[in-house]
XYZ file of C-alpha atoms in Angstrom:
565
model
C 43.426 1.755 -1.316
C 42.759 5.206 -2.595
C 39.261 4.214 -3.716
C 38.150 3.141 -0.311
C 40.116 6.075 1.068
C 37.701 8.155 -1.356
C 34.819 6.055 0.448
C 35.465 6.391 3.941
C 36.002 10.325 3.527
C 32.559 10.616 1.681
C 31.169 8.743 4.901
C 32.629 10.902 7.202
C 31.045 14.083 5.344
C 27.843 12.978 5.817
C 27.064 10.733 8.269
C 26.061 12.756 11.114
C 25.208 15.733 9.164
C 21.179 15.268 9.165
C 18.623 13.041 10.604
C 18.679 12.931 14.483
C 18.323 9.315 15.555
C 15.432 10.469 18.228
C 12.173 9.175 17.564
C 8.668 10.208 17.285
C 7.096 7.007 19.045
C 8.932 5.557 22.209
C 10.638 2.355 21.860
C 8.424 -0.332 23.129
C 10.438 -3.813 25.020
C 8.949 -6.767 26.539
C 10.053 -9.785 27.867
C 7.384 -12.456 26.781
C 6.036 -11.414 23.116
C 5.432 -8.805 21.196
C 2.601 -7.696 18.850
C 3.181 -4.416 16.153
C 0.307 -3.413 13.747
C -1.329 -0.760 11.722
C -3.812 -0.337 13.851
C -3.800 0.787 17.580
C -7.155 -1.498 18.353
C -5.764 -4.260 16.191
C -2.365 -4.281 17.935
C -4.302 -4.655 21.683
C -6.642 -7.465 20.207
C -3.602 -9.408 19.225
C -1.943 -8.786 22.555
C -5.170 -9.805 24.158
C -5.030 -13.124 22.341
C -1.365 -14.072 23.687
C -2.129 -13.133 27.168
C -5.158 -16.112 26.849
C -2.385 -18.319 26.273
C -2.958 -17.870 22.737
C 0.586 -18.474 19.912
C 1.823 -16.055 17.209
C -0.509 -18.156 14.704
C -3.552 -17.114 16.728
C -2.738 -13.583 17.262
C -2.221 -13.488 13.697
C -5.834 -14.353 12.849
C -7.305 -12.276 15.338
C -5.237 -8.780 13.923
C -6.232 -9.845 10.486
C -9.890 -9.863 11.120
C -9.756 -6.855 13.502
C -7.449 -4.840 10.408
C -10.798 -6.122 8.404
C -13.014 -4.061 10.672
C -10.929 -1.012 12.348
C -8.381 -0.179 8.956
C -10.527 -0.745 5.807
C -8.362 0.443 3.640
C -5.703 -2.331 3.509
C -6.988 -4.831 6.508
C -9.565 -6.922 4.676
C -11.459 -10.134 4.047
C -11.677 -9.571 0.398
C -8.467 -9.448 -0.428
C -4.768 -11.606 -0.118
C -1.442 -11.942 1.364
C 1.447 -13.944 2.386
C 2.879 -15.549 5.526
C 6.408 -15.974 6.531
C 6.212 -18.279 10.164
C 8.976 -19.573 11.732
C 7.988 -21.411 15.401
C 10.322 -21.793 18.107
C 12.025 -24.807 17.231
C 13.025 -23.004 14.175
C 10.724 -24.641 11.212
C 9.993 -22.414 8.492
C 7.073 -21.966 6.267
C 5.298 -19.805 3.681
C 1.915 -19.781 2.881
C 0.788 -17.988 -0.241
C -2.916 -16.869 -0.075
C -2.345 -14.436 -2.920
C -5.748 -13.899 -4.772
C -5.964 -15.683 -8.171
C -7.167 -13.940 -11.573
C -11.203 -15.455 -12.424
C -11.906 -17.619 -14.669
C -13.230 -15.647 -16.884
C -10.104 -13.473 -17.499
C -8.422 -13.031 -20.359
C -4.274 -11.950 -21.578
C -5.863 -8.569 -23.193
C -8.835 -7.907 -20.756
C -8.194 -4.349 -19.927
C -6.497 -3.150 -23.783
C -9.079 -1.156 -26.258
C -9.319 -2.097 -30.004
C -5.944 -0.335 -30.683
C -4.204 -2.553 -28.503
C -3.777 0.623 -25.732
C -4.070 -0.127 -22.196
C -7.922 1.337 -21.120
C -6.620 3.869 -18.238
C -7.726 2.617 -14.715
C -9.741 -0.587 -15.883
C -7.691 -2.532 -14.523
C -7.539 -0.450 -10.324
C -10.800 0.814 -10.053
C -13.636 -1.053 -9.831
C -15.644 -4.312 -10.263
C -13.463 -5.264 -13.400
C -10.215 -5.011 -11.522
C -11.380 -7.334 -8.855
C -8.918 -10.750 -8.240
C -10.801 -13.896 -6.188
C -10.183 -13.125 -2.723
C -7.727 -15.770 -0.063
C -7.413 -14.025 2.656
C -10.001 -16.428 4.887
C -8.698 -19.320 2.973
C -5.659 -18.135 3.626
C -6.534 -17.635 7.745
C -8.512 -21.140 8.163
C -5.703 -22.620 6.203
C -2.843 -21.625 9.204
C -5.002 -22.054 11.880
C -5.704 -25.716 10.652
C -1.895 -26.167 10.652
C -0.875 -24.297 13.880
C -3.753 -22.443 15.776
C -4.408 -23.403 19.075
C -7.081 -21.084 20.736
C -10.866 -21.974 19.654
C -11.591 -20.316 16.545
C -14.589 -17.975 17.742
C -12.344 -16.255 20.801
C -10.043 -15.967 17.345
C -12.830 -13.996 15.666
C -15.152 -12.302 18.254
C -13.092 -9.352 19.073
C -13.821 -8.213 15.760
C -17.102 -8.860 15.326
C -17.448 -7.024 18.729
C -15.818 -3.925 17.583
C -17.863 -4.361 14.166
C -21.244 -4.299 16.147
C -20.423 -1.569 18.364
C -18.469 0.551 16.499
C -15.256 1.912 17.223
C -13.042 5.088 17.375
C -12.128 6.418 13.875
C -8.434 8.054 14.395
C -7.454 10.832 11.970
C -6.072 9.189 9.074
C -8.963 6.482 9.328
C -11.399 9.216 8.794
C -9.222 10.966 6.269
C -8.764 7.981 3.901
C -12.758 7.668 4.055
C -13.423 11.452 2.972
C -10.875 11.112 0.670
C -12.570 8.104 -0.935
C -16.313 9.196 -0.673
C -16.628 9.725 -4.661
C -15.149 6.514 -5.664
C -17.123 4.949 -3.169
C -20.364 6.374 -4.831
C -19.219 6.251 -8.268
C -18.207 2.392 -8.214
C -20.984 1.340 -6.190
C -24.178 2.711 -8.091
C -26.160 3.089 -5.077
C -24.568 1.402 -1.871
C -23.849 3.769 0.822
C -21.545 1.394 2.693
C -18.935 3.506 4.625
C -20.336 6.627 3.495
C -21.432 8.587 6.884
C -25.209 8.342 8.186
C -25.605 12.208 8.270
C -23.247 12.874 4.169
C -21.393 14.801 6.503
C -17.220 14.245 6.270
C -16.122 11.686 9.095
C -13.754 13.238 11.762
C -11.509 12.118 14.310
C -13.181 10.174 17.027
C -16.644 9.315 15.039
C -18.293 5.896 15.938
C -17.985 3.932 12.808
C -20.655 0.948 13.346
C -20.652 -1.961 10.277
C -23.683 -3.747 11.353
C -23.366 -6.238 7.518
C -19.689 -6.502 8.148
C -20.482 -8.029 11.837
C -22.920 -10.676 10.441
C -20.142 -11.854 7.589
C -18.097 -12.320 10.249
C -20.558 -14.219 12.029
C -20.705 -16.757 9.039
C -17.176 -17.266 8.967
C -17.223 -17.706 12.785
C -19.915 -20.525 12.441
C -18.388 -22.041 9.107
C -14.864 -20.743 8.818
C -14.100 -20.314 4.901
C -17.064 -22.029 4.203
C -19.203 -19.284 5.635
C -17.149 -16.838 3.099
C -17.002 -18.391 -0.192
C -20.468 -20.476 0.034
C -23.797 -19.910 1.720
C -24.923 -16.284 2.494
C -22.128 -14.576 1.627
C -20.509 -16.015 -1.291
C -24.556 -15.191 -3.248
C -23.716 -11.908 -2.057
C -20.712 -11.758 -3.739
C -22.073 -12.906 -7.054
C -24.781 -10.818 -6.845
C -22.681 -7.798 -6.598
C -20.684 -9.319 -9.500
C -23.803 -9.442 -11.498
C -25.548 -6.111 -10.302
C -21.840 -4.050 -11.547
C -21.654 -6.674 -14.770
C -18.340 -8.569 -12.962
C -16.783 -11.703 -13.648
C -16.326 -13.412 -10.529
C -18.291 -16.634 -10.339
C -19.210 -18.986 -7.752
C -16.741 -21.579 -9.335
C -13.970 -19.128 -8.756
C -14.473 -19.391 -5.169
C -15.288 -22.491 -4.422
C -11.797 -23.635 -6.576
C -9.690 -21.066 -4.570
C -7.497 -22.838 -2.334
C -4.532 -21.379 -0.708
C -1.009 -23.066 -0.988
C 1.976 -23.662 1.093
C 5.297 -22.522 -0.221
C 8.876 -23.332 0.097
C 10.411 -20.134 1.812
C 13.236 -18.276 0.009
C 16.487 -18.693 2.943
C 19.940 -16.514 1.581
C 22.696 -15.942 4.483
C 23.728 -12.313 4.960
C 27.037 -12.422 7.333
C 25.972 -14.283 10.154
C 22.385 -13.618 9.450
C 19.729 -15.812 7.676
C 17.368 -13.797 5.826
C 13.971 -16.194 5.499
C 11.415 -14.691 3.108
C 8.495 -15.331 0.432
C 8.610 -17.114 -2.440
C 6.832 -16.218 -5.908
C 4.229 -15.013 -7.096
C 5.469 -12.717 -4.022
C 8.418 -10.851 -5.503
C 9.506 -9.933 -2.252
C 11.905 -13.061 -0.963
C 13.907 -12.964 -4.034
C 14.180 -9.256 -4.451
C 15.501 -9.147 -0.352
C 17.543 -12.130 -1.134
C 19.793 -10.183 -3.917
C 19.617 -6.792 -2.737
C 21.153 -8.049 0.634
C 23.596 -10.151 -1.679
C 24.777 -7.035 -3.324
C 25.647 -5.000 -0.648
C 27.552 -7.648 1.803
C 30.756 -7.146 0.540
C 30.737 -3.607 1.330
C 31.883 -1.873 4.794
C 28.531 -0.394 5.231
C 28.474 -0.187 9.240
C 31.732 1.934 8.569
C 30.223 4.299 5.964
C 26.935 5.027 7.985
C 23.787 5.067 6.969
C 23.772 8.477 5.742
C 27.066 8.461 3.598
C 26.955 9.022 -0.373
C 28.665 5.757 -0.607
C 25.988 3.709 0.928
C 22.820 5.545 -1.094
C 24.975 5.480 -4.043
C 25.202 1.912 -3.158
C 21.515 1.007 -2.011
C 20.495 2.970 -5.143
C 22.290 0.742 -7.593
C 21.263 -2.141 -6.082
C 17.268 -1.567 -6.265
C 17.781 -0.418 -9.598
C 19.261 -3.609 -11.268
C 16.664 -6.065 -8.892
C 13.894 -4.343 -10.156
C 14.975 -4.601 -13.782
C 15.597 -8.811 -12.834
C 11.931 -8.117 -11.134
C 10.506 -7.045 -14.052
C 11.212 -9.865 -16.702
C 11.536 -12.921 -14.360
C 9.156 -13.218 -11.468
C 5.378 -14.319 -11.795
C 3.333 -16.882 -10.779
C 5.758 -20.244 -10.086
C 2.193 -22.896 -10.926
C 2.171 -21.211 -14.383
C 6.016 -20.229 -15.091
C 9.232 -21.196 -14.847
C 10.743 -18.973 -12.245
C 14.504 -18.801 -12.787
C 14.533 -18.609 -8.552
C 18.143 -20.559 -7.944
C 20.243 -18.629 -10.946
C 18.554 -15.115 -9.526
C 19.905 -16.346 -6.163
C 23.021 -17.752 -7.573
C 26.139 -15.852 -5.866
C 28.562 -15.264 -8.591
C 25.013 -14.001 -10.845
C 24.389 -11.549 -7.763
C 28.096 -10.279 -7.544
C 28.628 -9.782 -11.356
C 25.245 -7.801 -10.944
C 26.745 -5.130 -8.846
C 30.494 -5.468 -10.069
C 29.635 -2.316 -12.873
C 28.682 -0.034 -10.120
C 30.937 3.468 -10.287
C 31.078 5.518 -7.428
C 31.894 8.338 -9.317
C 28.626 8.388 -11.286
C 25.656 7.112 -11.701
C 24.146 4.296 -13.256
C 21.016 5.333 -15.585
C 18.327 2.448 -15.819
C 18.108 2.908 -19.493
C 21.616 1.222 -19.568
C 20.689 -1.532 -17.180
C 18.491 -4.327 -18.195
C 17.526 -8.179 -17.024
C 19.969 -10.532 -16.602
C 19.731 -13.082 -18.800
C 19.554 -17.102 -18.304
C 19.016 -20.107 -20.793
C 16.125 -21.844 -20.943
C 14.015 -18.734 -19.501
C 11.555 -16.215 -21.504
C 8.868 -11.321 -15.880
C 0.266 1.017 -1.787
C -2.244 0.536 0.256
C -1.138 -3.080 2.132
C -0.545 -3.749 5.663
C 1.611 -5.544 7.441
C 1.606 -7.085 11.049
C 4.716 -9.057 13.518
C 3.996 -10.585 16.144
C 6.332 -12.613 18.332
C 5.044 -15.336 21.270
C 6.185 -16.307 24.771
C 7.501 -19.920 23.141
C 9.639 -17.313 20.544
C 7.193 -18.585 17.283
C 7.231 -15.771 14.756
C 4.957 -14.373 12.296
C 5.631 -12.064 9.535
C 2.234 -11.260 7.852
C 1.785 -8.582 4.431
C -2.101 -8.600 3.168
C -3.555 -6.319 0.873
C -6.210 -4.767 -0.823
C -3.942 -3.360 -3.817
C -4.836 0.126 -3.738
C -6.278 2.323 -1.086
C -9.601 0.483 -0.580
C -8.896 -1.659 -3.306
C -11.637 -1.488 -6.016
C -14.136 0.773 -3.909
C -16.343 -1.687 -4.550
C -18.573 -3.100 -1.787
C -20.315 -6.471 -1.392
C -23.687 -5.089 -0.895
C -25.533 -6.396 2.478
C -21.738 -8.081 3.200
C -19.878 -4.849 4.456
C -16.467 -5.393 2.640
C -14.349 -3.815 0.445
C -13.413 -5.903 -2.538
C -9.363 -5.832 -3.756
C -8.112 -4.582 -7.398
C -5.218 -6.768 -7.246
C -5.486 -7.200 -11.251
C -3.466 -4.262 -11.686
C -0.763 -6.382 -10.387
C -0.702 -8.135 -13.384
C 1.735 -6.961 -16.634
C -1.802 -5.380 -18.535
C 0.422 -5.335 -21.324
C 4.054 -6.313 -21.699
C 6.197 -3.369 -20.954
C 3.332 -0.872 -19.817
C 3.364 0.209 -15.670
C 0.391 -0.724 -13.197
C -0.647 1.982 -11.178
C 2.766 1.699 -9.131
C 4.941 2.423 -11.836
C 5.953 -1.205 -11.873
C 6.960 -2.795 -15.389
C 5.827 -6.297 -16.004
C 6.575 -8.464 -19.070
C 4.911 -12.318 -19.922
C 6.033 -13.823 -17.022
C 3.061 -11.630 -15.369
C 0.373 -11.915 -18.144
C -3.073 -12.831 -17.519
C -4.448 -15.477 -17.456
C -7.462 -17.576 -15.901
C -6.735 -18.562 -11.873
C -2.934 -17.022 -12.506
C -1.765 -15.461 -9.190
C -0.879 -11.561 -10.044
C 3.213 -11.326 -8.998
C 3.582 -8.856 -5.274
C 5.929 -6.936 -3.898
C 4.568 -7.917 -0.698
C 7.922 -9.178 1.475
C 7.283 -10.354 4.936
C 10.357 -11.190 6.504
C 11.913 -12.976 9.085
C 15.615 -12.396 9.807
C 18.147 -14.906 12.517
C 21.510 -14.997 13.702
C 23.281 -18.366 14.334
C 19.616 -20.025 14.698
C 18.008 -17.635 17.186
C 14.904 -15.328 15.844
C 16.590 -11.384 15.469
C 14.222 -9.938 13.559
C 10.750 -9.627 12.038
C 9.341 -7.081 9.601
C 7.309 -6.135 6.743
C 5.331 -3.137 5.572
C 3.065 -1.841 3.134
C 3.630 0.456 -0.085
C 2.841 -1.247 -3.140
C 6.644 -1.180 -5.361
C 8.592 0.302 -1.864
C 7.751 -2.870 0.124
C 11.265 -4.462 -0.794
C 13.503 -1.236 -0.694
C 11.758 -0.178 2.622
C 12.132 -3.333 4.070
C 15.985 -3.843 2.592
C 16.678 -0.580 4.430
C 14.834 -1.164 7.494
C 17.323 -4.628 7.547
C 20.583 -2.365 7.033
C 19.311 0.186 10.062
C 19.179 -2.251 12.506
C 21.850 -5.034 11.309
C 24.345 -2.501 10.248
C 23.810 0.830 11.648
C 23.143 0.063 15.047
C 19.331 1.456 15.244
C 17.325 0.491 18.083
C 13.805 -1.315 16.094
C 12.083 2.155 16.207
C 15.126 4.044 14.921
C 15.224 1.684 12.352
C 11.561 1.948 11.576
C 11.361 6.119 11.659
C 14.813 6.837 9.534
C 13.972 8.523 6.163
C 14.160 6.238 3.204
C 14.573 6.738 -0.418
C 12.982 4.031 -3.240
C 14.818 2.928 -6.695
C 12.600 0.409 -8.690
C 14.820 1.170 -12.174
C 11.718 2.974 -14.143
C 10.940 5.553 -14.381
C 14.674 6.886 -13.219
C 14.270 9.689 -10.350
C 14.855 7.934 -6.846
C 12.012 9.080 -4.910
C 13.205 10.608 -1.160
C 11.346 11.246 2.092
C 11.915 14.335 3.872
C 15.839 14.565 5.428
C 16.878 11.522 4.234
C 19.637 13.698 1.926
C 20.670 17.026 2.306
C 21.027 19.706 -0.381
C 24.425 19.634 -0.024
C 24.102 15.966 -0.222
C 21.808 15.606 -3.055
C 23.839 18.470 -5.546
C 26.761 16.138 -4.836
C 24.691 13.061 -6.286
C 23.311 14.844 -8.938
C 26.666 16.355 -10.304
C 26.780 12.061 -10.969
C 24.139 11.948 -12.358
C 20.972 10.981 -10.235
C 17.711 12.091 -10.609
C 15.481 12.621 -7.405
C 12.137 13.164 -6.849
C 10.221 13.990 -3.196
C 7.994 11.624 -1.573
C 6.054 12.354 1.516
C 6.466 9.473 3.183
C 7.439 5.605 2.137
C 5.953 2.114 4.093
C 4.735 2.378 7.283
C 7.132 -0.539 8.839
C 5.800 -3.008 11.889
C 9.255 -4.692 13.611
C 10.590 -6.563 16.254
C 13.990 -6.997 16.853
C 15.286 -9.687 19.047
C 18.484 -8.049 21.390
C 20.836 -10.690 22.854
C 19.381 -10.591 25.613
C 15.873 -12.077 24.644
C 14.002 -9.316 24.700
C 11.871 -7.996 22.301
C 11.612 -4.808 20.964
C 8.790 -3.348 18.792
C 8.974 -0.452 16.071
C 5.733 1.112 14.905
C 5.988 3.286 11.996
C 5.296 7.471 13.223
C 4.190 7.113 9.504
C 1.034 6.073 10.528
C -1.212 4.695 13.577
C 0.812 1.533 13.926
C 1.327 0.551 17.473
C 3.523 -1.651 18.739
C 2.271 -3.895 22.883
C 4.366 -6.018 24.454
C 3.641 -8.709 27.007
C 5.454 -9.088 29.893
């Protein structure tokens, strides 16, 4: 009794005492469906799509190739992702178009004679480059569920290829930013560098004239026109001109594969997610596991209890994260005693409220017979009520900075996903151990975590985001906003987060998500924090009891969320 009197007072401290729930963006509702996306364009070319008639599945594929044209830096064709669908009669699947490791690869490709991982081999670069899925990936659902002709599917983006389109701020920043990679990796190829070598700025026309004919190809052919013909001896070419290892029998043996979804109750809630290599569905699954026995809609969101909490949680699922999870066609994934309930409980059962945890004293759990931020993310919701929870990636910002010369895309350096070496971070700070190891067409383990969320049967919620090793704990909070802290979706989306992923030990914050009175109290316990400028850039849509939708687009970013009414 004391102890939760000890709670509820700590709650009561700090619960209103920082972050106004008013939001930057307005809270977008609709009736029939819903579309929310990186990308302003991207975002009214999905919405386009369902007012033809088009479903979730179509809409999908449309915003994917759009993200490919208007938001280079994540939105791709040379790159991967995962799909969480769930369609109105309330079937669930996952499709895993994750790219795969050549064949060519090796366990030690990116360590020096020492032994010593070679800084940056593996995230910058033709060397770091996985075998892309993402069009795979699209023909592959579209073959299952689209019903809209495939060219009105891909058009819009060629359109907007061909004639260019509107660069927004950050768009223009992110190129700038990039323009010395761009040369450096390249040797040459001025793709995306501007016309005139002056910086871009806000409101340039950026036209992709080789972009506009791949898409074209895979408009005429579908995946065919992407990993044969015209553009697949483009790819090689590159491959050879920058000495890469990508061959033509990578991608003509990359096939994309449906998944059994990961499905864990929370409450009355089912929380439907993906499946390895995508670390995300598990992760979710426990973190939501650890915290239901709590009063957390009592303590508030802001209450040293519930970070305290949330904290301890992401610390001890990214520990499990880092021995266990991999690639499930070339490990043994220990997926049902990670989900067990009494394994999940006895996980959290050593947290102390009155100090903290340090990660050097947590480690894996341990099982017999075992030996483990630049993405996007799109939701979209259709008049029949299908849903589709979509994370794709390049890796990094721009993933390799490599260009397919004559092609017009950025290729991904999703190798750095891999464990390089056993017990040595990827450029995300994220440990890995042989459950992640290398090896020839191995899929690298994610953190990607789309996610699709009901309540006695009916769709409530679906969301994702970006941010490389904060996809889970921005998602996980995003979940507690709205399920347990009574956030409207763009509350939910806007509130500051923090991010725990066990090493290294500081939490990382976002502006007025503690306070200093807040955070001296924490770190009299013990915790560590570091500042963050911002963390995910979430895409939602919540589902009120009424039926109708409502969107939240992260203020993070140029997300946008349309809805069709």
């Amino acid at each position: 009794m004391k102890f939760y009197l000890f709670l509820i007072l700590s709650a009561l401290i700090t619960s209103n005492a920082l972050y106004s729930q008013s939001t930057i963006k307005p809270l977008v509702e609709s009736k029939k469906g819903m579309v929310v996306t990186t990308h302003p364009l991207a975002t009214e070319i999905g919405l386009s799509i369902l007012k033809k008639g088009g479903n979730a599945i179509d809409a999908a594929i449309a915003v994917n190739f759009a993200l490919a044209v208007c938001h280079p830096s994540a939105g791709n064709i040379g790159g991967g992702g995962f799909l969480v669908y769930r369609n109105a009669n309330g079937k669930i699947f996952a499709l895993d178009y994750r790219e795969k490791a050549p064949l060519a690869s090796s366990k030690d490709m990116y360590l020096d004679a020492s032994g010593n991982v070679i800084p940056e081999k593996s995230s910058i670069g033709v060397f770091s480059v996985g075998v892309p899925g993402t069009v795979a990936g699209m023909e592959e659902m579209y073959r299952k569920f689209g019903s809209l002709p495939w060219k009105e599917l891909i058009q819009p983006a060629i359109d907007i290829a061909r004639q260019g389109h509107v660069l927004t701020f950050r768009e223009a920043r992110g190129l700038n930013t990039n323009k010395l990679d761009f040369i450096i990796e390249n040797k040459g190829n001025s793709y995306l560098i501007n016309p005139n070598h002056m910086d871009w700025k806000k409101d340039d026309i950026l036209i992709q004239e080789d972009l506009a004919n791949t898409l074209e190809r895979i408009l005429r052919d579908k995946s065919k026109g992407f990993y044969q013909g015209k553009t697949a001896e483009l790819i090689i070419s590159e491959m050879k001109r920058l000495n890469g290892i990508i061959s033509q029998k990578d991608l003509d043996t990359y096939k994309p594969i449906w998944r059994k979804p990961i499905v864990q109750s929370y409450k009355n809630f089912q929380i439907i997610g993906m499946p390895p290599p995508s670390s995300g569905g598990i992760a979710l699954a426990q973190l939501m596991g650890m915290v239901k026995k709590y009063p957390l809609s009592k303590w508030g969101a802001s209450s040293d209890s519930t970070v305290q909490l949330m904290i301890e949680a992401e610390r001890r699922v990214f520990a499990d994260r880092a021995k266990w999870l991999g690639d499930p066609d070339f490990i043994k994934v220990p997926v049902k005693p990670l989900l067990d309930t009494s394994y999940i409980k006895s996980r959290i059962s050593s947290i102390d409220f009155t100090k903290a945890t340090l990660s050097s004293d947590i480690s894996a759990g341990q099982f017999p017979g075992y030996e483990s931020p630049e993405t996007t993310h799109y939701s979209i919701v259709d008049t029949e009520g299908n849903a589709v929870s979509i994370t794709t990636t390049l890796n990094n910002s721009f993933g390799s900075k490599v260009f397919v010369g004559g092609a017009g895309f950025l290729l991904n350096d999703e190798m750095d996903d891999f464990s390089a070496k056993a017990g040595a971070p990827n450029i995300y700070g994220l440990i890995g151990s042989k459950a992640n190891e290398i090896q020839p067409m191995k899929r690298m383990l994610s953190s990607m975590t789309p996610t699709i969320i009901t309540e006695k049967g009916q769709l409530k919620m679906v969301v994702g985001t970006p941010g490389g090793a904060t996809i889970i704990t921005t998602v996980f909070q995003v979940i507690l906003n709205a399920l347990e802290f009574g956030m409207n979706m763009q509350q939910a989306v806007e509130y500051p987060r923090f991010h725990q992923q066990w090493k290294p030990e500081p939490t990382r914050i976002e502006p007025n998500r503690l306070s200093a009175i807040q955070l001296e109290r924490l770190k009299q316990k013990g915790y560590e924090f570091s500042d963050s400028a911002s963390i995910g850039l979430v895409d939602g849509i919540l589902v009120l009891p009424s039926g109708k939708l409502q969107g939240g687009a992260d203020s993070r970013g140029d997300d946008t969320a349309l809805g069709h009414d």
